[in-house]
N, CA, C and O of each residue as an XYZ file, in Angstrom:
760
protein
N      11.839      2.756    -16.627
C      11.499      3.265    -15.307
C      12.126      2.351    -14.255
O      12.096      1.128    -14.386
N      12.689      2.953    -13.223
C      13.306      2.190    -12.134
C      12.261      1.335    -11.427
O      11.102      1.733    -11.304
N      12.671      0.181    -10.974
C      11.760     -0.715    -10.260
C      12.128     -0.750     -8.781
O      13.301     -0.859     -8.424
N      11.124     -0.658     -7.937
C      11.304     -0.636     -6.482
C      10.681     -1.873     -5.855
O       9.795     -2.489     -6.448
N      11.136     -2.243     -4.659
C      10.450     -3.320     -3.940
C       9.008     -2.890     -3.647
O       8.765     -1.786     -3.159
N       8.065     -3.771     -3.951
C       6.646     -3.509     -3.701
C       6.202     -4.341     -2.506
O       6.452     -5.545     -2.446
N       5.540     -3.687     -1.555
C       4.950     -4.357     -0.403
C       3.443     -4.147     -0.479
O       2.961     -3.014     -0.502
N       2.705     -5.261     -0.517
C       1.246     -5.213     -0.587
C       0.703     -5.598      0.782
O       0.959     -6.695      1.279
N      -0.047     -4.684      1.385
C      -0.569     -4.892      2.733
C      -1.857     -5.703      2.698
O      -2.825     -5.322      2.040
N      -1.861     -6.817      3.408
C      -3.020     -7.725      3.455
C      -3.272     -8.222      4.867
O      -3.856     -9.292      5.041
N      -2.854     -7.485      5.868
C      -2.936     -7.967      7.242
C      -4.229     -7.650      7.950
O      -4.360     -7.911      9.146
N      -5.191     -7.091      7.232
C      -6.452     -6.734      7.880
C      -7.292     -7.949      8.223
O      -7.031     -9.054      7.748
N      -8.280     -7.739      9.032
C      -9.163     -8.832      9.443
C     -10.257     -9.096      8.423
O     -10.969    -10.093      8.534
N     -10.407     -8.224      7.428
C     -11.458     -8.349      6.400
C     -12.840     -8.476      7.035
O     -13.697     -9.192      6.518
N     -13.058     -7.787      8.150
C     -14.330     -7.910      8.862
C     -15.510     -7.406      8.029
O     -16.588     -7.999      8.071
N     -15.323     -6.332      7.281
C     -16.403     -5.844      6.425
C     -16.586     -6.726      5.202
O     -17.698     -6.862      4.692
N     -15.501     -7.326      4.729
C     -15.550     -8.149      3.528
C     -16.096     -9.542      3.826
O     -16.794    -10.123      2.995
N     -15.784    -10.086      5.009
C     -16.315    -11.384      5.398
C     -15.404    -12.565      5.109
O     -15.654    -13.666      5.602
N     -14.361    -12.366      4.328
C     -13.381    -13.415      4.035
C     -12.085    -12.718      3.623
O     -12.014    -11.489      3.608
N     -11.066    -13.504      3.291
C      -9.776    -12.943      2.919
C      -9.906    -12.120      1.639
O      -9.968    -12.671      0.540
N      -9.945    -10.820      1.789
C     -10.143     -9.930      0.647
C      -9.060    -10.098     -0.406
O      -9.354    -10.025     -1.599
N      -7.838    -10.316     -0.005
C      -6.731    -10.438     -0.958
C      -6.937    -11.588     -1.934
O      -6.422    -11.543     -3.051
N      -7.679    -12.615     -1.537
C      -7.932    -13.777     -2.391
C      -9.220    -13.652     -3.203
O      -9.486    -14.493     -4.061
N     -10.017    -12.625     -2.950
C     -11.271    -12.463     -3.686
C     -10.984    -12.272     -5.174
O     -10.104    -11.493     -5.541
N     -11.717    -12.976     -6.027
C     -11.435    -12.876     -7.462
C     -12.039    -11.623     -8.105
O     -13.168    -11.227     -7.818
N     -11.259    -11.036     -8.963
C     -11.713     -9.942     -9.823
C     -11.200    -10.268    -11.214
O      -9.992    -10.348    -11.438
N     -12.115    -10.455    -12.137
C     -11.765    -10.822    -13.510
C     -10.864    -12.060    -13.527
O      -9.912    -12.137    -14.304
N     -11.183    -13.033    -12.651
C     -10.478    -14.301    -12.616
C      -9.135    -14.291    -11.903
O      -8.416    -15.289    -11.929
N      -8.788    -13.186    -11.273
C      -7.487    -13.057    -10.615
C      -7.706    -12.585     -9.183
O      -8.486    -11.658     -8.967
N      -7.031    -13.202     -8.176
C      -7.172    -12.690     -6.809
C      -6.756    -11.219     -6.742
O      -5.839    -10.788     -7.441
N      -7.433    -10.470     -5.906
C      -7.153     -9.034     -5.795
C      -5.681     -8.739     -5.572
O      -5.151     -7.792     -6.152
N      -5.011     -9.527     -4.745
C      -3.603     -9.260     -4.467
C      -2.752     -9.368     -5.734
O      -1.824     -8.582     -5.927
N      -3.065    -10.335     -6.593
C      -2.315    -10.468     -7.849
C      -2.698     -9.371     -8.830
O      -1.876     -8.933     -9.635
N      -3.941     -8.933     -8.760
C      -4.375     -7.807     -9.594
C      -3.576     -6.555     -9.211
O      -3.120     -5.813    -10.081
N      -3.411     -6.327     -7.897
C      -2.626     -5.170     -7.424
C      -1.178     -5.284     -7.880
O      -0.590     -4.305     -8.338
N      -0.601     -6.479     -7.756
C       0.792     -6.675     -8.178
C       0.948     -6.409     -9.671
O       1.917     -5.776    -10.089
N       0.009     -6.882    -10.469
C       0.069     -6.664    -11.919
C      -0.088     -5.183    -12.261
O       0.616     -4.659    -13.124
N      -1.012     -4.518    -11.582
C      -1.255     -3.096    -11.838
C       0.001     -2.259    -11.567
O       0.291     -1.308    -12.293
N       0.735     -2.623    -10.521
C       1.908     -1.857    -10.117
C       3.206     -2.400    -10.709
O       4.283     -1.884    -10.412
N       3.115     -3.421    -11.529
C       4.308     -4.063    -12.091
C       5.209     -3.142    -12.912
O       6.410     -3.401    -12.981
N       4.689     -2.067    -13.546
C       5.615     -1.197    -14.273
C       6.712     -0.577    -13.398
O       7.767     -0.197    -13.908
N       6.472     -0.472    -12.095
C       7.479      0.121    -11.207
C       7.904     -0.821    -10.087
O       8.720     -0.446     -9.244
N       7.361     -2.043    -10.066
C       7.665     -2.997     -8.992
C       8.736     -3.984     -9.425
O       8.633     -4.621    -10.473
N       9.770     -4.097     -8.591
C      10.786     -5.129     -8.795
C      10.308     -6.382     -8.094
O       9.556     -7.167     -8.671
N      10.733     -6.580     -6.863
C      10.249     -7.703     -6.064
C       8.878     -7.359     -5.494
O       8.548     -6.189     -5.298
N       8.079     -8.401     -5.229
C       6.747     -8.212     -4.651
C       6.673     -9.035     -3.377
O       6.935    -10.238     -3.383
N       6.313     -8.373     -2.283
C       6.174     -9.031     -0.989
C       4.830     -8.666     -0.393
O       4.457     -7.493     -0.347
N       4.101     -9.680      0.065
C       2.853     -9.432      0.785
C       3.176     -9.338      2.268
O       4.058    -10.038      2.764
N       2.461     -8.472      2.972
C       2.577     -8.360      4.420
C       1.223     -8.787      4.976
O       0.206     -8.136      4.735
N       1.224     -9.893      5.726
C      -0.018    -10.470      6.241
C       0.164    -10.822      7.711
O       1.226    -10.590      8.288
N      -0.887    -11.388      8.316
C      -0.776    -11.720      9.736
C       0.113    -12.937      9.986
O       0.600    -13.120     11.102
N       0.334    -13.774      8.968
C       1.229    -14.929      9.105
C       2.136    -15.038      7.880
O       1.760    -14.633      6.780
N       3.321    -15.584      8.082
C       4.268    -15.801      6.983
C       3.714    -16.843      6.012
O       2.939    -17.721      6.391
N       4.125    -16.725      4.771
C       3.800    -17.693      3.713
C       2.308    -17.811      3.399
O       1.907    -18.760      2.725
N       1.498    -16.904      3.851
C       0.051    -16.990      3.629
C      -0.295    -17.015      2.137
O      -1.273    -17.650      1.744
N       0.493    -16.333      1.304
C       0.203    -16.266     -0.129
C       1.274    -16.968     -0.959
O       1.449    -16.680     -2.143
N       1.984    -17.890     -0.319
C       3.016    -18.661     -1.011
C       2.417    -19.434     -2.182
O       3.049    -19.559     -3.231
N       1.201    -19.953     -2.007
C       0.541    -20.713     -3.076
C       0.247    -19.851     -4.305
O       0.009    -20.376     -5.392
N       0.264    -18.535     -4.132
C       0.061    -17.618     -5.255
C       1.398    -17.150     -5.843
O       1.437    -16.318     -6.750
N       2.474    -17.697     -5.313
C       3.801    -17.331     -5.803
C       4.346    -16.053     -5.203
O       5.270    -15.451     -5.749
N       3.773    -15.633     -4.071
C       4.196    -14.384     -3.438
C       4.947    -14.642     -2.142
O       4.490    -15.393     -1.281
N       6.079    -14.023     -2.022
C       6.786    -14.010     -0.743
C       5.885    -13.264      0.234
O       5.404    -12.171     -0.064
N       5.659    -13.861      1.402
C       4.791    -13.233      2.401
C       5.512    -13.191      3.733
O       6.027    -14.200      4.213
N       5.541    -11.995      4.325
C       6.132    -11.826      5.650
C       5.024    -11.496      6.645
O       4.002    -10.906      6.294
N       5.253    -11.892      7.888
C       4.252    -11.675      8.929
C       4.381    -10.274      9.514
O       5.482     -9.768      9.728
N       3.228     -9.664      9.767
C       3.213     -8.386     10.480
C       3.988     -8.531     11.772
O       3.804     -9.495     12.515
N       4.850     -7.573     12.032
C       5.626     -7.578     13.268
C       4.702     -7.550     14.477
O       4.923     -8.267     15.453
N       3.674     -6.724     14.408
C       2.645     -6.640     15.438
C       1.308     -6.641     14.719
O       0.867     -5.596     14.242
N       0.650     -7.801     14.632
C      -0.591     -7.894     13.869
C      -1.681     -6.936     14.346
O      -1.721     -6.521     15.504
N      -2.539     -6.613     13.427
C      -3.770     -5.857     13.664
C      -3.543     -4.418     14.117
O      -4.323     -3.872     14.898
N      -2.465     -3.810     13.618
C      -2.242     -2.383     13.877
C      -2.635     -1.545     12.670
O      -2.321     -0.357     12.607
N      -3.315     -2.153     11.720
C      -3.749     -1.421     10.545
C      -2.614     -1.209      9.557
O      -1.551     -1.817      9.685
N      -2.837     -0.357      8.581
C      -1.837     -0.134      7.542
C      -0.481      0.327      8.069
O       0.556     -0.035      7.514
N      -0.482      1.119      9.131
C       0.791      1.607      9.656
C       1.634      0.465     10.222
O       2.858      0.486     10.098
N       1.003     -0.515     10.831
C       1.727     -1.690     11.305
C       2.352     -2.462     10.149
O       3.486     -2.929     10.248
N       1.605     -2.593      9.051
C       2.143     -3.257      7.867
C       3.290     -2.480      7.247
O       4.263     -3.066      6.771
N       3.174     -1.165      7.253
C       4.245     -0.319      6.722
C       5.504     -0.460      7.569
O       6.608     -0.542      7.032
N       5.346     -0.488      8.867
C       6.498     -0.658      9.744
C       7.177     -2.010      9.471
O       8.404     -2.096      9.449
N       6.386     -3.047      9.268
C       6.920     -4.365      8.934
C       7.689     -4.311      7.614
O       8.774     -4.881      7.504
N       7.131     -3.629      6.617
C       7.805     -3.502      5.325
C       9.119     -2.740      5.473
O      10.132     -3.127      4.891
N       9.104     -1.662      6.246
C      10.332     -0.888      6.453
C      11.377     -1.712      7.212
O      12.574     -1.569      6.965
N      10.933     -2.570      8.131
C      11.851     -3.480      8.824
C      12.536     -4.419      7.835
O      13.685     -4.813      8.032
N      11.824     -4.767      6.784
C      12.307     -5.748      5.814
C      13.275     -5.157      4.788
O      13.982     -5.896      4.103
N      13.307     -3.836      4.684
C      14.160     -3.194      3.684
C      15.625     -3.423      4.049
O      16.059     -3.144      5.167
N      16.362     -3.931      3.087
C      17.766     -4.270      3.355
C      18.703     -3.081      3.187
O      19.830     -3.117      3.680
N      18.268     -2.045      2.513
C      19.159     -0.898      2.277
C      18.446      0.387      2.674
O      17.393      0.355      3.312
N      19.009      1.476      2.304
C      18.440      2.777      2.663
C      17.654      3.388      1.503
O      17.625      4.610      1.351
N      17.029      2.563      0.698
C      16.336      3.049     -0.486
C      14.845      3.247     -0.298
O      14.334      3.307      0.821
N      14.172      3.346     -1.419
C      12.729      3.582     -1.481
C      11.981      2.265     -1.661
O      12.491      1.314     -2.252
N      10.749      2.236     -1.132
C       9.834      1.124     -1.370
C       8.503      1.681     -1.843
O       8.171      2.839     -1.590
N       7.753      0.844     -2.529
C       6.395      1.145     -2.963
C       5.463      0.331     -2.086
O       5.689     -0.864     -1.893
N       4.420      0.949     -1.552
C       3.469      0.267     -0.669
C       2.071      0.436     -1.243
O       1.690      1.514     -1.698
N       1.316     -0.661     -1.210
C      -0.055     -0.642     -1.723
C      -0.949     -1.477     -0.818
O      -0.474     -2.288     -0.024
N      -2.230     -1.265     -0.951
C      -3.203     -2.151     -0.311
C      -3.469     -3.304     -1.284
O      -3.156     -3.211     -2.471
N      -4.043     -4.376     -0.773
C      -4.300     -5.541     -1.622
C      -5.461     -5.310     -2.575
O      -5.653     -6.095     -3.504
N      -6.234     -4.262     -2.371
C      -7.385     -4.016     -3.241
C      -7.176     -2.836     -4.193
O      -8.134     -2.175     -4.593
N      -5.929     -2.581     -4.546
C      -5.615     -1.545     -5.537
C      -5.979     -2.111     -6.907
O      -5.291     -2.996     -7.417
N      -7.052     -1.606     -7.500
C      -7.524     -2.175     -8.767
C      -7.506     -1.187     -9.924
O      -7.796     -1.554    -11.062
N      -7.167      0.060     -9.637
C      -7.241      1.059    -10.693
C      -6.215      2.159    -10.442
O      -6.204      2.784     -9.381
N      -5.354      2.388    -11.431
C      -4.430      3.515    -11.380
C      -3.821      3.671    -12.762
O      -3.113      2.775    -13.224
N      -4.077      4.781    -13.431
C      -3.454      5.000    -14.737
C      -1.928      5.027    -14.629
O      -1.375      5.472    -13.623
N      -1.259      4.548    -15.674
C       0.197      4.482    -15.677
C       0.815      5.852    -15.439
O       1.856      5.949    -14.789
N       0.196      6.912    -15.951
C       0.780      8.245    -15.730
C       0.790      8.608    -14.248
O       1.616      9.415    -13.822
N      -0.110      8.028    -13.457
C      -0.093      8.249    -12.016
C       1.143      7.638    -11.385
O       1.776      8.250    -10.524
N       1.489      6.426    -11.814
C       2.705      5.786    -11.311
C       3.932      6.591    -11.695
O       4.837      6.785    -10.882
N       3.960      7.056    -12.928
C       5.094      7.856    -13.411
C       5.233      9.125    -12.581
O       6.339      9.494    -12.185
N       4.131      9.781    -12.321
C       4.131     11.018    -11.533
C       4.591     10.767    -10.099
O       5.352     11.551     -9.532
N       4.118      9.665     -9.526
C       4.504      9.323     -8.161
C       6.005      9.034     -8.083
O       6.684      9.517     -7.176
N       6.516      8.258     -9.017
C       7.945      7.921     -9.027
C       8.811      9.172     -9.210
O       9.895      9.267     -8.633
N       8.342     10.113     -9.999
C       9.108     11.341    -10.257
C       9.176     12.239     -9.019
O      10.012     13.141     -8.958
N       8.310     12.004     -8.039
C       8.276     12.853     -6.838
C       9.333     12.473     -5.809
O       9.512     13.175     -4.814
N      10.037     11.364     -6.041
C      11.116     11.013     -5.107
C      12.192     12.081     -5.180
O      12.574     12.540     -6.257
N      12.665     12.458     -4.015
C      13.621     13.548     -3.924
C      14.524     13.251     -2.730
O      14.049     12.741     -1.715
N      15.818     13.560     -2.832
C      16.707     13.286     -1.690
C      16.284     13.960     -0.393
O      16.639     13.482      0.684
N      15.541     15.050     -0.465
C      15.097     15.740      0.740
C      13.770     15.251      1.266
O      13.252     15.807      2.234
N      13.203     14.222      0.654
C      11.876     13.716      1.050
C      11.984     12.319      1.636
O      12.948     11.593      1.390
N      10.975     11.960      2.417
C      10.896     10.614      2.979
C       9.712      9.842      2.428
O       9.608      8.634      2.639
N       8.823     10.520      1.727
C       7.625      9.862      1.208
C       7.076     10.652      0.027
O       7.370     11.834     -0.149
N       6.280      9.968     -0.766
C       5.524     10.603     -1.850
C       4.176      9.894     -1.917
O       4.106      8.665     -1.928
N       3.113     10.685     -1.959
C       1.757     10.131     -1.992
C       0.851     11.088     -2.750
O       1.138     12.279     -2.869
N      -0.243     10.547     -3.258
C      -1.220     11.394     -3.933
C      -1.961     12.229     -2.899
O      -2.343     11.741     -1.835
N      -2.154     13.493     -3.238
C      -2.889     14.396     -2.353
C      -3.848     15.220     -3.209
O      -3.430     15.993     -4.071
N      -5.130     15.037     -2.953
C      -6.165     15.761     -3.673
C      -6.826     16.778     -2.775
O      -6.340     17.034     -1.673
N      -7.931     17.369     -3.222
C      -8.632     18.381     -2.430
C      -9.117     17.873     -1.068
O      -9.263     18.648     -0.123
N      -9.365     16.552     -0.980
C      -9.851     15.983      0.279
C      -8.729     15.442      1.154
O      -8.993     14.827      2.187
N      -7.480     15.665      0.751
C      -6.352     15.216      1.566
C      -5.592     14.074      0.918
O      -5.663     13.869     -0.294
N      -4.862     13.333      1.745
C      -4.016     12.247      1.265
C      -4.843     11.093      0.731
O      -5.847     10.710      1.331
N      -4.424     10.546     -0.387
C      -4.891      9.256     -0.886
C      -3.764      8.295     -0.506
O      -2.740      8.272     -1.189
N      -3.910      7.520      0.534
C      -2.767      6.828      1.089
C      -2.114      5.755      0.223
O      -0.927      5.482      0.406
N      -2.822      5.146     -0.694
C      -2.206      4.094     -1.511
C      -2.433      4.344     -2.985
O      -3.481      4.849     -3.387
N      -1.444      3.988     -3.789
C      -0.114      3.537     -3.426
C       0.709      4.714     -2.905
O       0.353      5.874     -3.116
N       1.801      4.405     -2.230
C       2.688      5.462     -1.751
C       4.120      4.974     -1.795
O       4.395      3.774     -1.788
N       5.013      5.925     -1.839
C       6.442      5.641     -1.805
C       6.980      6.068     -0.449
O       6.650      7.141      0.058
N       7.812      5.213      0.127
C       8.442      5.536      1.404
C       9.929      5.274      1.308
O      10.369      4.296      0.704
N      10.693      6.163      1.914
C      12.125      5.954      2.024
C      12.381      5.224      3.342
O      11.633      5.393      4.305
N      13.425      4.423      3.380
C      13.762      3.663      4.583
C      13.900      4.557      5.813
O      13.703      4.093      6.936
N      14.234      5.826      5.617
C      14.379      6.758      6.749
C      13.042      7.101      7.412
O      13.024      7.785      8.435
N      11.932      6.640      6.849
C      10.615      6.869      7.456
C      10.374      5.961      8.655
O       9.391      6.129      9.377
N      11.272      4.998      8.869
C      11.080      3.997      9.929
C      10.896      4.630     11.302
O       9.988      4.238     12.035
N      11.729      5.592     11.669
C      11.638      6.186     13.016
C      10.270      6.798     13.279
O       9.695      6.600     14.349
N       9.752      7.533     12.317
C       8.439      8.168     12.497
C       7.337      7.116     12.584
O       6.420      7.250     13.395
N       7.414      6.076     11.763
C       6.411      5.005     11.799
C       6.451      4.283     13.138
O       5.410      4.004     13.733
N       7.645      3.986     13.604
C       7.811      3.310     14.902
C       7.238      4.166     16.028
O       6.559      3.647     16.914
N       7.501      5.450     16.002
C       7.007      6.358     17.033
C       5.474      6.386     17.051
O       4.864      6.344     18.119
N       4.864      6.456     15.884
C       3.400      6.494     15.819
C       2.785      5.169     16.266
O       1.780      5.161     16.977
N       3.377      4.061     15.859
C       2.851      2.757     16.259
C       2.938      2.587     17.773
O       1.972      2.149     18.397
N       4.073      2.925     18.370
C       4.204      2.752     19.816
C       3.418      3.784     20.604
O       3.086      3.555     21.767
N       3.120      4.900     19.995
C       2.268      5.891     20.639
C       0.796      5.580     20.454
O      -0.079      6.321     20.902
N       0.539      4.438     19.767
C      -0.836      3.991     19.466
C      -1.636      5.039     18.696
O      -2.862      5.101     18.788
N      -0.919      5.852     17.944
C      -1.575      6.812     17.045
C      -1.301      6.334     15.630
O      -0.768      7.071     14.801
N      -1.674      5.093     15.368
C      -1.303      4.402     14.146
C      -2.157      4.837     12.953
O      -2.942      4.053     12.420
N      -1.996      6.057     12.554
C      -2.728      6.598     11.421
C      -1.762      6.834     10.265
O      -0.729      7.487     10.419
N      -2.116      6.297      9.122
C      -1.280      6.485      7.945
C      -1.225      7.957      7.552
O      -0.171      8.452      7.152
N      -2.325      8.645      7.658
C      -2.328     10.078      7.328
C      -1.447     10.871      8.294
O      -0.785     11.830      7.899
N      -1.448     10.461      9.556
C      -0.559     11.120     10.526
C       0.896     10.900     10.136
O       1.721     11.802     10.282
N       1.216      9.712      9.643
C       2.582      9.449      9.207
C       2.956     10.343      8.033
O       4.036     10.935      8.023
N       2.080     10.446      7.053
C       2.366     11.285      5.885
C       2.501     12.747      6.276
O       3.302     13.474      5.688
N       1.726     13.186      7.262
C       1.849     14.567      7.754
C       3.167     14.776      8.502
O       3.766     15.848      8.414
N       3.611     13.776      9.225
C       4.823     13.894     10.025
C       6.091     13.865      9.166
O       7.059     14.565      9.461
N       6.083     13.060      8.111
C       7.253     12.932      7.241
C       7.374     14.119      6.300
O       6.439     14.905      6.145
N       8.510     14.233      5.691
C       8.687     15.177      4.595
C       8.123     14.490      3.357
O       8.834     13.776      2.650
N       6.828     14.716      3.102
C       6.100     13.994      2.058
C       5.814     14.897      0.877
O       5.294     16.001      1.037
N       6.153     14.427     -0.302
C       5.793     15.135     -1.529
C       4.343     14.795     -1.856
O       3.997     13.628     -2.040
N       3.505     15.814     -1.926
C       2.115     15.630     -2.322
C       2.021     15.680     -3.837
O       2.401     16.675     -4.454
N       1.520     14.618     -4.434
C       1.447     14.485     -5.878
C      -0.013     14.606     -6.312
O      -0.895     13.996     -5.707
N      -0.270     15.392     -7.358
C      -1.631     15.514     -7.874
C      -2.087     14.168     -8.421
O      -1.374     13.545     -9.208
N      -3.271     13.716     -8.010
C      -3.766     12.433     -8.520
C      -4.041     12.515    -10.020
O      -4.320     13.596    -10.539
N      -3.965     11.384    -10.717
C      -4.293     11.377    -12.140
C      -5.754     11.789    -12.358
O      -6.614     11.532    -11.515
N      -6.014     12.418    -13.478
C      -7.364     12.899    -13.781
C      -8.388     11.779    -13.828
O      -9.510     11.942    -13.348
N      -8.012     10.645    -14.400
C      -8.972      9.558    -14.597
C      -8.949      8.540    -13.464
O      -9.308      7.381    -13.667
N      -8.537      8.955    -12.292
C      -8.445      8.033    -11.169
C      -9.334      8.517    -10.050
O      -9.374      9.707     -9.740
N     -10.058      7.571     -9.438
C     -10.986      7.960     -8.378
C     -10.448      7.691     -6.979
O     -11.209      7.699     -6.011
N      -9.155      7.455     -6.865
C      -8.566      7.284     -5.537
C      -8.722      5.885     -5.006
O      -8.533      4.907     -5.730
N      -9.065      5.792     -3.750
C      -9.169      4.489     -3.093
C     -10.178      3.598     -3.791
O     -11.195      4.070     -4.299
N      -9.888      2.314     -3.811
C     -10.733      1.374     -4.533
C     -12.099      1.215     -3.891
O     -13.088      1.033     -4.601
N     -12.183      1.278     -2.591
C     -13.475      1.149     -1.922
C     -14.031     -0.257     -1.954
O     -15.248     -0.421     -1.866
N     -13.193     -1.293     -2.077
C     -13.675     -2.667     -2.080
C     -13.739     -3.136     -0.636
O     -12.725     -3.466     -0.021
N     -14.960     -3.157     -0.111
C     -15.150     -3.543      1.280
C     -16.089     -4.728      1.443
O     -16.264     -5.236      2.551
N     -16.699     -5.173      0.336
C     -17.600     -6.325      0.387
C     -17.532     -7.049     -0.952
O     -17.090     -6.474     -1.947
N     -17.970     -8.316     -0.982
C     -17.986     -9.033     -2.265
C     -18.832     -8.322     -3.325
O     -18.547     -8.428     -4.518
N     -19.862     -7.606     -2.898
C     -20.709     -6.880     -3.842
C     -19.933     -5.801     -4.590
O     -20.275     -5.457     -5.722
N     -18.895     -5.270     -3.964
C     -18.093     -4.227     -4.595
C     -17.265     -4.762     -5.764
O     -16.704     -3.983     -6.535
N     -17.187     -6.082     -5.896
C     -16.406     -6.690     -6.980
C     -17.236     -6.948     -8.226
O     -16.769     -7.615     -9.150
N     -18.442     -6.438     -8.268
C     -19.238     -6.568     -9.474
C     -20.575     -7.229     -9.253
O     -21.387     -7.294    -10.176
N     -20.829     -7.722     -8.056
C     -22.122     -8.318     -7.776
C     -23.132     -7.246     -7.384
O     -24.335     -7.502     -7.349
N     -22.659     -6.091     -7.100
C     -23.488     -4.953     -6.718
C     -22.930     -3.709     -7.377
O     -22.848     -3.623     -8.602
N     -22.550     -2.756     -6.563
C     -22.005     -1.514     -7.105
C     -20.554     -1.711     -7.530
O     -19.868     -2.576     -6.986
N     -20.078     -0.925     -8.492
C     -18.679     -1.014     -8.892
C     -17.788     -0.353     -7.841
O     -18.261      0.456     -7.042
N     -16.471     -0.707     -7.842
C     -15.563     -0.041     -6.903
C     -15.586      1.463     -7.112
O     -15.727      1.940     -8.238
N     -15.447      2.209     -6.018
C     -15.424      3.671     -6.120
C     -14.065      4.137     -6.535
O     -13.841      5.339     -6.677
C-alpha cells in the first residue's frame, strides 16, 4: 500500500481534557504515538501540527507550528497543506485516533481519485472528519474558510470534491476522548 505524509493535529487547547491530550497515556503510549502507530500502514512521514514548533520532538516527532493558532482543526489542516512540498495527497488525523480497522484505511486510500480533492468517511449522521485524505489542491478552499472565519471541517468537506467512504462495520467513528476518564478511568472511548 502506498504511504502518504501523515499530519496529526494537536493544536487544541485541551480545555475539556485539562492537560496536553496528545501526551496522555493509553496502554503505556502517548495518544499521539498511538495514532501514528494505528495509521502506520499508510503513513510515510509523520508530522505533528501544534501551537509551537518542536513540541513533540522528545517523542521523535517532527512538529510544526500552527500558522494561526487556535483556529481548530481547519487551521491545523491549512498548516499541513502549507507544508506539503508537492501536489500530492496527505493523510490527516486527530491526536486521539485510537481505533480504526485496517480495512477502513484500505477503503479510504482506494477513494483517491484524480477528480477529487478529499476522501473521508461518511455515515448516516454525516462526515466522520478523521482520518481524512486531502489533496494539495484543497488549500484554496481551506484558506477561504479560515479567512472567512467559517472554520468548519465539515464545511470544507462539503465545499471540496470529496469522496464519501462508507465507514468500517466495526468502527464507531470519532474516538470521543475528551477527559482522562475516557482513557479507561471511567467510560471507554466512544
